[in-house]
Every structure is written in C-alpha cells, then in structure tokens.
Tab-separated table of C-alpha atoms and ligand atoms in Angstrom:
chain	number	residue	atom	x	y	z
A	12	UNK	CA	72.077	31.230	13.217
A	13	UNK	CA	72.073	32.823	16.837
A	14	UNK	CA	74.653	31.472	19.018
A	15	UNK	CA	72.344	30.403	21.400
A	16	UNK	CA	70.363	28.417	18.789
A	17	UNK	CA	73.250	26.611	17.074
A	18	UNK	CA	74.581	25.121	20.347
A	19	UNK	CA	71.925	23.730	21.708
A	20	UNK	CA	70.358	21.533	18.270
A	21	UNK	CA	71.673	18.160	16.396
A	22	UNK	CA	70.124	17.010	12.933
A	23	UNK	CA	67.975	14.172	14.812
A	24	UNK	CA	66.510	16.999	17.407
A	25	UNK	CA	64.991	19.379	14.622
A	26	UNK	CA	63.944	16.579	12.651
A	27	UNK	CA	61.973	15.252	15.687
A	28	UNK	CA	61.000	18.771	16.234
A	29	UNK	CA	59.197	18.744	13.176
A	30	UNK	CA	57.672	15.822	13.616
A	31	UNK	CA	55.750	16.992	16.429
A	32	UNK	CA	54.564	19.885	14.457
A	33	UNK	CA	52.995	17.815	12.519
A	34	UNK	CA	51.657	15.407	14.769
A	35	UNK	CA	48.043	14.788	14.724
A	36	UNK	CA	47.987	12.653	17.903
A	37	UNK	CA	45.098	13.230	20.077
A	38	UNK	CA	45.999	15.978	23.116
A	39	UNK	CA	46.405	13.519	25.891
A	40	UNK	CA	48.294	12.000	28.876
A	41	UNK	CA	48.745	13.739	32.334
A	42	UNK	CA	46.319	16.270	32.600
A	43	UNK	CA	46.320	17.457	29.124
A	44	UNK	CA	42.582	16.506	28.358
A	45	UNK	CA	40.911	18.279	31.759
A	46	UNK	CA	39.448	20.647	28.945
A	47	UNK	CA	39.588	20.726	25.566
A	48	UNK	CA	41.034	24.266	25.522
A	49	UNK	CA	41.103	26.125	21.862
A	50	UNK	CA	43.809	25.771	19.951
A	51	UNK	CA	45.601	23.915	22.310
A	52	UNK	CA	49.193	22.883	21.143
A	53	UNK	CA	50.210	19.475	21.051
A	54	UNK	CA	51.867	18.264	24.386
A	55	UNK	CA	54.370	16.387	22.446
A	56	UNK	CA	55.374	19.743	20.235
A	57	UNK	CA	55.712	21.737	23.833
A	58	UNK	CA	57.706	18.614	25.821
A	59	UNK	CA	60.317	18.309	22.539
A	60	UNK	CA	60.710	21.823	22.437
A	61	UNK	CA	61.020	22.266	26.351
A	62	UNK	CA	63.862	19.353	26.413
A	63	UNK	CA	65.905	20.602	23.400
A	64	UNK	CA	65.951	24.071	24.634
A	65	UNK	CA	65.975	24.106	28.202
A	66	UNK	CA	67.913	21.757	31.329
A	67	UNK	CA	66.414	21.049	34.097
A	68	UNK	CA	65.928	24.334	36.810
A	69	UNK	CA	65.549	26.392	33.655
A	70	UNK	CA	63.064	28.863	33.871
A	71	UNK	CA	60.261	28.735	31.313
A	72	UNK	CA	57.399	31.159	30.293
A	73	UNK	CA	54.095	31.108	28.433
A	74	UNK	CA	52.489	34.637	29.002
A	75	UNK	CA	49.431	33.110	26.594
A	76	UNK	CA	49.327	30.085	28.437
A	77	UNK	CA	45.669	29.098	27.187
A	78	UNK	CA	45.186	25.541	28.510
A	79	UNK	CA	48.712	24.846	30.484
A	80	UNK	CA	49.915	22.966	28.110
A	81	UNK	CA	53.178	24.500	28.586
A	82	UNK	CA	53.052	24.005	32.104
A	83	UNK	CA	52.346	20.655	32.363
A	84	UNK	CA	54.768	19.541	30.709
A	85	UNK	CA	57.674	21.790	32.055
A	86	UNK	CA	56.548	20.309	35.343
A	87	UNK	CA	56.930	17.062	34.753
A	88	UNK	CA	60.300	17.378	33.203
A	89	UNK	CA	61.954	19.724	36.142
A	90	UNK	CA	61.841	22.974	34.734
A	91	UNK	CA	60.404	25.663	36.595
A	92	UNK	CA	57.726	27.869	34.631
A	93	UNK	CA	55.749	30.773	35.410
A	94	UNK	CA	52.351	31.003	32.651
A	95	UNK	CA	49.867	34.169	32.922
A	96	UNK	CA	47.238	34.990	30.832
A	97	UNK	CA	43.628	37.434	30.584
A	98	UNK	CA	41.244	34.260	30.922
A	99	UNK	CA	40.298	33.273	34.377
A	100	UNK	CA	39.459	29.848	32.500
A	101	UNK	CA	42.960	29.400	31.877
A	102	UNK	CA	44.397	30.472	35.357
A	103	UNK	CA	41.997	28.272	37.643
A	104	UNK	CA	42.787	24.995	34.359
A	105	UNK	CA	46.589	26.050	35.368
A	106	UNK	CA	46.112	25.672	39.050
A	107	UNK	CA	43.841	22.637	38.508
A	108	UNK	CA	46.124	20.913	35.631
A	109	UNK	CA	49.671	21.903	37.010
A	110	UNK	CA	49.454	20.639	40.599
A	111	UNK	CA	50.146	17.643	42.316
A	112	UNK	CA	47.174	16.385	43.955
A	113	UNK	CA	47.243	13.142	46.060
A	114	UNK	CA	45.455	9.358	45.742
A	115	UNK	CA	43.359	10.691	48.900
A	116	UNK	CA	41.787	13.613	47.654
A	117	UNK	CA	41.250	11.888	44.235
A	118	UNK	CA	39.379	9.133	46.377
A	119	UNK	CA	37.363	11.680	48.029
A	120	UNK	CA	36.016	13.283	44.981
A	121	UNK	CA	35.419	9.588	43.120
A	122	UNK	CA	33.334	8.730	46.781
A	123	UNK	CA	31.253	12.090	46.814
A	124	UNK	CA	30.214	11.662	43.287
A	125	UNK	CA	29.295	8.226	43.575
A	126	UNK	CA	27.264	9.148	47.001
A	127	UNK	CA	25.784	12.291	44.674
A	128	UNK	CA	24.517	10.311	42.000
A	129	UNK	CA	21.048	9.422	43.715
A	130	UNK	CA	19.952	13.199	44.925
A	131	UNK	CA	20.526	14.590	41.134
A	132	UNK	CA	17.504	13.314	40.237
A	133	UNK	CA	15.708	16.211	38.377
A	134	UNK	CA	12.576	15.254	40.349
A	135	UNK	CA	14.548	16.460	43.369
A	136	UNK	CA	13.844	20.747	44.032
A	137	UNK	CA	15.965	22.836	41.713
A	138	UNK	CA	18.723	24.639	43.769
A	139	UNK	CA	18.973	27.997	41.643
A	140	UNK	CA	22.238	29.467	41.305
A	141	UNK	CA	20.668	32.697	41.536
A	142	UNK	CA	23.693	35.447	42.087
A	143	UNK	CA	25.150	33.755	38.547
A	144	UNK	CA	21.878	33.817	37.508
A	145	UNK	CA	21.465	37.754	37.568
A	146	UNK	CA	24.598	38.269	36.052
A	147	UNK	CA	23.731	36.491	32.635
A	148	UNK	CA	26.353	32.937	33.310
A	149	UNK	CA	23.217	30.683	32.472
A	150	UNK	CA	22.911	32.299	29.146
A	151	UNK	CA	21.289	29.742	26.404
A	152	UNK	CA	20.699	26.695	28.959
A	153	UNK	CA	17.259	26.894	29.774
A	154	UNK	CA	15.789	25.950	26.743
A	155	UNK	CA	13.722	21.884	26.437
A	156	UNK	CA	16.796	20.187	25.806
A	157	UNK	CA	19.431	22.067	27.954
A	158	UNK	CA	17.442	22.322	31.148
A	159	UNK	CA	18.228	18.863	32.449
A	160	UNK	CA	21.925	19.823	31.725
A	161	UNK	CA	21.796	23.065	34.017
A	162	UNK	CA	19.810	21.666	36.785
A	163	UNK	CA	21.904	18.652	37.300
A	164	UNK	CA	25.171	21.040	37.248
A	165	UNK	CA	23.408	23.488	40.008
A	166	UNK	CA	22.686	20.640	42.539
A	167	UNK	CA	26.229	19.342	41.681
A	168	UNK	CA	28.093	22.363	42.491
A	169	UNK	CA	24.842	22.746	45.476
A	170	UNK	CA	27.273	19.839	46.736
A	171	UNK	CA	30.236	20.993	46.529
A	172	UNK	CA	30.735	22.237	49.981
A	173	UNK	CA	31.179	18.480	51.144
A	174	UNK	CA	33.914	17.977	49.786
A	175	UNK	CA	37.122	18.858	52.678
A	176	UNK	CA	39.830	21.070	50.589
A	177	UNK	CA	40.412	23.444	47.666
A	178	UNK	CA	42.148	20.581	45.647
A	179	UNK	CA	38.935	18.263	46.281
A	180	UNK	CA	36.684	21.120	44.877
A	181	UNK	CA	39.066	21.912	42.091
A	182	UNK	CA	39.258	18.381	40.726
A	183	UNK	CA	35.455	18.200	41.031
A	184	UNK	CA	34.745	21.703	39.480
A	185	UNK	CA	37.191	20.690	36.809
A	186	UNK	CA	35.361	16.855	36.349
A	187	UNK	CA	31.992	19.092	36.386
A	188	UNK	CA	33.634	21.819	33.340
A	189	UNK	CA	34.566	19.002	31.046
A	190	UNK	CA	31.980	17.037	31.342
A	191	UNK	CA	29.601	19.886	31.025
A	192	UNK	CA	31.686	21.112	27.832
A	193	UNK	CA	31.117	17.347	26.346
A	194	UNK	CA	27.536	17.895	26.513
A	195	UNK	CA	26.973	21.176	25.939
A	196	UNK	CA	29.827	23.024	23.095
A	197	UNK	CA	29.354	22.475	19.516
A	198	UNK	CA	27.346	19.151	20.297
A	199	UNK	CA	24.389	18.300	17.839
A	200	UNK	CA	22.097	16.207	20.433
A	201	UNK	CA	22.430	16.893	24.536
A	202	UNK	CA	22.686	14.144	26.569
A	203	UNK	CA	19.997	13.594	29.085
A	204	UNK	CA	20.423	13.747	32.925
A	205	UNK	CA	20.895	10.102	33.195
A	206	UNK	CA	23.626	10.177	30.449
A	207	UNK	CA	25.325	13.169	32.020
A	208	UNK	CA	25.623	11.639	35.223
A	209	UNK	CA	27.285	8.721	34.129
A	210	UNK	CA	29.650	10.351	32.306
A	211	UNK	CA	30.215	12.326	35.030
A	212	UNK	CA	31.556	9.878	36.964
A	213	UNK	CA	33.468	8.164	34.155
A	214	UNK	CA	35.678	11.304	34.093
A	215	UNK	CA	36.112	11.151	37.447
A	216	UNK	CA	37.778	8.062	37.006
A	217	UNK	CA	39.851	9.122	34.318
A	218	UNK	CA	40.603	12.540	35.488
A	219	UNK	CA	42.150	10.615	37.896
A	220	UNK	CA	44.241	8.264	36.133
A	221	UNK	CA	46.076	11.122	34.128
A	222	UNK	CA	46.274	13.675	37.772
A	223	UNK	CA	47.710	10.682	39.131
A	224	UNK	CA	50.513	9.805	36.176
A	225	UNK	CA	51.163	13.789	37.042
A	226	UNK	CA	51.327	13.914	40.520
A	227	UNK	CA	53.649	10.956	39.636
A	228	UNK	CA	56.115	12.430	37.231
A	229	UNK	CA	55.938	15.915	39.232
A	230	UNK	CA	57.110	14.090	41.920
A	231	UNK	CA	60.156	12.553	40.625
A	232	UNK	CA	61.156	15.562	39.018
A	233	UNK	CA	61.702	17.432	41.984
A	234	UNK	CA	64.896	15.591	41.987
A	235	UNK	CA	66.046	16.861	38.651
A	236	UNK	CA	66.828	20.427	40.628
A	237	UNK	CA	66.543	22.656	44.373
A	238	UNK	CA	63.569	24.678	43.976
A	239	UNK	CA	64.610	25.716	48.160
A	240	UNK	CA	63.773	29.362	48.625
A	241	UNK	CA	62.256	29.487	45.144
A	242	UNK	CA	59.527	27.962	42.760
A	243	UNK	CA	58.516	25.484	40.176
A	244	UNK	CA	54.882	26.568	39.287
A	245	UNK	CA	53.252	29.712	39.157
A	246	UNK	CA	50.018	30.785	37.684
A	247	UNK	CA	48.795	34.754	37.125
A	248	UNK	CA	46.214	35.705	35.858
A	249	UNK	CA	46.881	38.767	34.206
A	250	UNK	CA	47.896	40.748	30.761
A	251	UNK	CA	51.401	39.576	29.148
A	252	UNK	CA	51.290	43.362	28.527
A	253	UNK	CA	53.315	44.728	31.564
A	254	UNK	CA	54.410	41.394	32.613
A	255	UNK	CA	57.752	42.478	33.305
A	256	UNK	CA	55.858	44.618	36.620
A	257	UNK	CA	55.473	41.064	38.279
A	258	UNK	CA	57.816	40.947	41.631
A	259	UNK	CA	58.357	36.950	40.987
A	260	UNK	CA	60.684	38.157	37.790
A	261	UNK	CA	62.856	40.673	39.662
A	262	UNK	CA	63.673	37.093	41.981
A	263	UNK	CA	64.244	34.902	39.461
A	264	UNK	CA	67.252	34.768	36.518
A	265	UNK	CA	65.913	35.732	32.816
A	266	UNK	CA	63.677	32.764	31.090
A	267	UNK	CA	65.775	30.576	28.841
A	268	UNK	CA	62.676	29.673	26.550
A	269	UNK	CA	59.316	31.774	26.136
A	270	UNK	CA	57.021	28.854	24.587
A	271	UNK	CA	53.824	30.758	23.795
A	272	UNK	CA	50.301	30.840	20.695
A	273	UNK	CA	49.133	34.488	20.966
A	274	UNK	CA	46.213	34.688	19.781
A	275	UNK	CA	45.506	34.200	15.976
A	276	UNK	CA	45.048	37.123	14.063
A	277	UNK	CA	41.878	36.785	11.838
A	278	UNK	CA	40.980	33.609	13.055
A	279	UNK	CA	37.626	33.120	14.922
A	280	UNK	CA	38.718	31.454	18.309
A	281	UNK	CA	36.229	31.454	21.104
A	282	UNK	CA	38.388	30.683	24.702
A	283	UNK	CA	35.721	31.971	27.125
A	284	UNK	CA	32.612	30.355	25.447
A	285	UNK	CA	30.768	27.479	24.771
A	286	UNK	CA	28.719	27.043	21.727
A	287	UNK	CA	25.446	25.557	22.585
A	288	UNK	CA	24.801	22.876	20.079
A	289	UNK	CA	27.102	25.032	17.918
A	290	UNK	CA	25.197	27.978	17.687
A	291	UNK	CA	23.648	29.890	20.799
A	292	UNK	CA	27.064	31.207	23.251
A	293	UNK	CA	27.191	30.707	27.294
A	294	UNK	CA	29.793	31.645	29.103
A	295	UNK	CA	28.363	28.832	31.481
A	296	UNK	CA	32.208	27.666	31.911
A	297	UNK	CA	32.985	30.547	34.220
A	298	UNK	CA	29.984	29.578	36.416
A	299	UNK	CA	31.190	26.345	37.061
A	300	UNK	CA	34.793	27.046	37.465
A	301	UNK	CA	33.548	29.517	39.957
A	302	UNK	CA	34.887	32.697	37.965
A	303	UNK	CA	34.509	36.138	36.518
A	304	UNK	CA	34.227	36.949	32.861
A	305	UNK	CA	32.790	40.442	31.894
A	306	UNK	CA	34.475	40.366	28.852
A	307	UNK	CA	33.848	40.369	25.244
A	308	UNK	CA	35.154	37.909	22.793
A	309	UNK	CA	37.460	41.242	21.987
A	310	UNK	CA	39.034	41.013	25.571
A	311	UNK	CA	40.835	37.692	24.655
A	312	UNK	CA	41.830	37.783	21.154
A	313	UNK	CA	43.256	41.130	21.080
A	314	UNK	CA	40.526	43.304	19.274
A	315	UNK	CA	37.776	43.045	17.347
A	316	UNK	CA	37.679	39.952	14.688
A	317	UNK	CA	35.579	42.019	12.130
A	318	UNK	CA	36.856	44.918	11.863
A	319	UNK	CA	38.600	45.460	8.319
A	320	UNK	CA	41.839	46.143	9.627
A	321	UNK	CA	43.798	44.556	12.307
A	322	UNK	CA	45.573	47.598	13.643
A	323	UNK	CA	44.461	47.450	16.955
A	324	UNK	CA	45.793	42.877	17.017
A	325	UNK	CA	49.716	44.760	15.849
A	326	UNK	CA	48.910	47.067	18.553
A	327	UNK	CA	47.639	44.985	21.612
A	328	UNK	CA	50.787	42.351	20.060
A	329	UNK	CA	53.173	45.202	20.292
A	330	UNK	CA	52.838	46.307	24.059
A	331	UNK	CA	52.956	42.947	24.820
A	332	UNK	CA	55.977	41.964	23.309
A	333	UNK	CA	57.567	44.919	24.494
A	334	UNK	CA	57.110	43.474	27.635
A	335	UNK	CA	58.205	39.990	27.203
A	336	UNK	CA	61.254	41.699	25.684
A	337	UNK	CA	62.105	43.156	28.993
A	338	UNK	CA	62.025	39.645	31.237
A	339	UNK	CA	63.779	37.973	28.254
A	340	UNK	CA	68.076	38.151	27.819
A	341	UNK	CA	70.086	37.538	25.231
A	342	UNK	CA	70.277	34.140	25.906
A	343	UNK	CA	66.332	33.740	25.928
A	344	UNK	CA	64.936	31.923	23.027
A	345	UNK	CA	61.541	32.647	21.925
A	346	UNK	CA	59.664	29.882	20.368
A	347	UNK	CA	55.734	30.785	19.092
A	348	UNK	CA	53.228	28.436	16.698
A	349	UNK	CA	51.335	31.968	14.883
A	350	UNK	CA	48.311	30.750	12.986
A	351	UNK	CA	46.680	33.343	10.404
A	352	UNK	CA	44.026	33.396	8.445
A	353	UNK	CA	45.602	35.553	5.779
A	354	UNK	CA	49.758	35.089	5.714
A	355	UNK	CA	50.778	36.931	2.715
A	356	UNK	CA	49.237	40.134	4.137
A	357	UNK	CA	49.478	38.778	8.511
A	358	UNK	CA	52.930	37.020	8.629
A	359	UNK	CA	54.509	40.307	7.542
A	360	UNK	CA	52.783	42.790	9.882
A	361	UNK	CA	53.254	39.855	12.551
A	362	UNK	CA	56.916	40.049	11.702
A	363	UNK	CA	57.594	43.655	11.870
A	364	UNK	CA	55.750	43.766	15.325
A	365	UNK	CA	57.671	41.761	16.464
A	366	UNK	CA	60.870	43.220	15.159
A	367	UNK	CA	59.273	46.522	16.394
A	368	UNK	CA	59.325	44.968	20.217
A	369	UNK	CA	62.927	44.442	19.549
A	370	UNK	CA	63.435	40.353	18.336
A	371	UNK	CA	64.898	39.412	15.573
A	372	UNK	CA	64.131	36.001	13.569
A	373	UNK	CA	65.962	32.964	12.972
A	374	UNK	CA	64.973	30.725	10.347
A	375	UNK	CA	66.608	26.795	10.132
A	376	UNK	CA	66.615	25.522	6.317
A	377	UNK	CA	66.660	22.242	7.771
A	378	UNK	CA	63.540	22.418	8.911
A	379	UNK	CA	61.650	24.182	6.970
A	380	UNK	CA	58.582	22.916	4.394
A	381	UNK	CA	57.844	26.163	2.770
A	382	UNK	CA	60.070	28.627	0.444
A	383	UNK	CA	60.149	31.117	2.585
A	384	UNK	CA	62.324	28.857	4.986
A	385	UNK	CA	59.735	28.353	7.655
A	386	UNK	CA	58.266	25.875	8.902
A	387	UNK	CA	53.884	25.535	8.517
A	388	UNK	CA	51.316	23.356	8.939
A	389	UNK	CA	48.065	23.707	8.086
A	390	UNK	CA	44.836	23.480	10.055
A	391	UNK	CA	42.027	22.049	9.014
A	392	UNK	CA	38.496	23.881	9.091
A	393	UNK	CA	36.988	22.054	12.400
A	394	UNK	CA	33.126	22.633	11.563
A	395	UNK	CA	30.813	22.966	15.224
A	396	UNK	CA	29.995	19.016	14.605
A	397	UNK	CA	32.915	17.751	14.067
A	398	UNK	CA	34.944	15.710	17.277
A	399	UNK	CA	37.547	18.001	17.538
A	400	UNK	CA	35.798	20.958	20.015
A	401	UNK	CA	37.163	23.488	20.654
A	402	UNK	CA	37.317	24.326	17.146
A	403	UNK	CA	38.939	26.678	15.505
A	404	UNK	CA	38.952	28.133	12.089
A	405	UNK	CA	40.663	27.337	9.052
A	406	UNK	CA	44.658	28.501	9.396
A	407	UNK	CA	47.942	28.196	8.590
A	408	UNK	CA	50.133	27.720	11.189
A	409	UNK	CA	53.779	28.555	11.757
A	410	UNK	CA	56.669	28.268	13.855
A	411	UNK	CA	58.573	30.826	14.668
A	412	UNK	CA	61.969	30.984	16.261
A	413	UNK	CA	63.332	34.416	18.152
A	414	UNK	CA	66.125	35.954	20.437
A	415	UNK	CA	66.569	39.470	21.658
A	416	UNK	CA	67.824	41.952	18.630
A	417	UNK	CA	70.768	43.191	21.291
B	506	LIG	C1	46.301	30.267	21.442
B	506	LIG	S1	45.827	30.029	23.306
B	506	LIG	C2	47.016	29.753	23.820
B	506	LIG	C3	46.956	28.201	23.890
B	506	LIG	C4	47.951	27.239	24.211
B	506	LIG	N1	49.318	27.555	24.296
B	506	LIG	C5	47.749	26.116	25.136
B	506	LIG	O1	48.131	25.210	24.835
B	506	LIG	O2	46.696	25.722	25.434
B	506	LIG	C6	46.186	32.127	23.605
B	506	LIG	C7	45.544	32.775	25.203
B	506	LIG	O3	45.968	34.174	24.679
B	506	LIG	C8	45.197	35.027	26.127
B	506	LIG	N2	45.384	35.981	26.035
B	506	LIG	C9	44.495	36.931	25.215
B	506	LIG	N3	44.948	38.475	25.269
B	506	LIG	C10	45.980	38.186	26.177
B	506	LIG	C11	46.360	39.181	26.783
B	506	LIG	N4	46.824	40.480	26.784
B	506	LIG	N5	47.934	38.079	27.728
B	506	LIG	C12	47.764	37.663	28.366
B	506	LIG	N6	46.918	36.235	27.418
B	506	LIG	C13	46.075	36.678	26.642
B	506	LIG	C14	43.764	34.140	25.764
B	506	LIG	O4	42.860	34.250	26.912
B	506	LIG	C15	43.970	32.332	25.149
B	506	LIG	O5	44.085	32.128	26.980
C-alpha cells in the first residue's frame, strides 16, 4: 500500500467509507438538492473521503465537478477546493450551491416570488425570449401540455431584473431550474401552471433553508484555517485537459486529494438535456441558467456513446489524467467513483489509461466486496418514469484509489 494511504486510515474509517459507498440515502442536506445532477456523488461518500484523506486548509480538486457535491462538502468542513467542468450548467450550479448567501437576499427572493404570483397568470400577454428561441433553447417545450410551463418560465425570467444583486438573481434562477426540472424532466404528467407556481414558492422556501444551513456551516468552518491571500472555493468552466495551465495552480501547493467521477464509458447519461416526458430532449436548462450550451452529448461524455469501440473515450481520458498528473505530487491521493456498462472489458482499459497517465492503483482488501479486491456497487437501471431524475443506465460503479507512480 502507498505510505500516504497507509498512514491515513484506521479500520473503522475504512468501514465507514464502505458504508458510504453503499448508502442509498437520498441526496439531501445543505444545497445538495438544488438540482438533480445526473450521476452525482452521495454527499456522505464525498464527506467521508474528504475527512479521511485531508486536513483543514488542504486543497481538494474535482476536475469533473458536475453538481458540485465535492465543493459543497469540502467547503463546510474547511477544505479549500477547486472544481472544474466543461458544462456551463455545472459551473452555474457550483456557483449557486457553494457560495455563502445572506438571509436578506434569501428573504428578498421569497418576497419577489410571492409578489410575482399574480403576474404569472397565463392570460397575460406573453413575453417571448426571442434570442433564446432563435438559438433553439426552447426546443420541445411548446406542445399542448408543456407550453403553460414554458410561458410561466418566460414570465418569471422577464421579471428577474427586479432583483437587486447577482446572489439574488442566481438563487432565483436556481429555484426556477429546480422547479422546471421537476415539471419537465422525465415526468409522465406535466403539471398545470398553477401547480408549477405553487411548487416554485415551495422550492424557494426549501432551498432557503438549505442555503442558510450551508452558509452557517461554511462560515463556522472559516475559523479552521486562514485563507488570507488565498481562496476557499474556485469553480472553473473548462476542460480537465490542460488544467495545469490555470494560473491558480502556480499559486497553491499540490492538492492533497483529487476526488472525482469522470463521464462513464458506455453508460448513457445526459448531463446537458432534460427529457420531456422521458423522451424528447430539450436544452431549456441552459436558457434558465443564462448559460450557453451549443454542444452535443459527445462533448460532455468523452465521445460518442454509440461508436462500436470506446477508443475516443480512452484518448480523452488519457489527456485529462495526464493533466491531473501535472497538478498532483507524490502526496496526492486520487479517489474516483467510476461506472461501467461492461466492467470486464472497460475496467482493464480504464486502468491501463490511468497507468499511461502516470497513476498507480492501490487496493484495500479490508473493504473489497469482490474477488478483484475492489469495492463495487451496483446501480439499478432507473427508468425515465422513476422518481430519481437524472437517471442513468444500469451500471456497476467501482471506487478506485490511485497515487502518482513516481
Ligand atoms: C459523473 S459527472 C460528475 C458528477 C459529480 N461527481 C457530482 O457529484 O455531481 C461527470 C462530469 O464530467 C463533465 N465533463 C465531461 N468532459 C469533461 C472534460 N473534458 N473536462 C471537465 N469536465 C468534463 C461532465 O460535464 C459531467 O458534469
């Protein structure tokens, strides 16, 4: 075993980590339920990995941050964290979920949403989002059952200027995003405009509680280390490839932990679209988040899923992990949760790529639950009508531990 890993973990720590991997608890607490990001970590897993492998003030990096689970958990226990993702929706969410927001701003958004209710009547003239429509961001949300939701979204967004600052606007967009995902993504029956309006208020109230809880914990954890002249959280909208060129990595010691979950080979996941009624795809989340998409599924998943081989997947993976090797040092531990549709062929190719990038695997027999000495979990196939939005195809997920091979 690598000496860094040997030093850090007691038997009971390993037990707790294994429990967290199998945890089926709903993703909840703090700002975690602001959005159902596909294939997101369990916060319990992220929290335990960060606690076990780092100390307050240490740097944690998540180069595929997705819904920002790592950033939120790192922030509340006083670790610095840099997250990156190629998806602008992810950066939007990370900025909304991992930032401290004051009570006054949360109250202002609730008051605004309550006052807005009467102005959202569908008999009011429409305020069309022409620029977004031209670019196709309202695709598949204007049929008989979906247009009331679309029109309500347009009316709410047209009144966003009444909010006073970026924090309030971002929080309001996030509440709208959560409500619209609930209404449109993989639902069998699209709710009426009235039900949508009530849900929006309910979400603002719920999210305010989560944001308050997060902000309190984050502020309390500020005392754990001195961040003067440095930073606590950074969100980068960029590819993991070339990450070493970000100036921030010249100004900070190497990360103690890289905790991440890259796109899964051969597993169908839509990070950038909602599936209206479980079928037709819409890029509407980008419109609501005021972010640009403009890319197909392959952009977010290391290549085309439907190709016969995963060659492109491993090429992109290699480039990305070569970059991670450049920001790491001999004390950096990399913990990954990776899913495979066909582990027998995909895992060896995955590990070979890690090896080529300069990482060596460590296995822990004390927590393994398979003859290969690793810790696995089975992810059931969650159909489009299941209550777990952001569903992913059936896969087996494994926890991998690596350190630099030098
Ligand atoms: C499995 S998800 C991460 C989920 C995350 N662990 C969470 O808790 O929400 C993988 C992420 O990788 C991102 N991604 C894909 N290609 C990337 C690249 N080249 N660089 C950075 N991020 C990328 C996707 O946009 C997606 O958000």
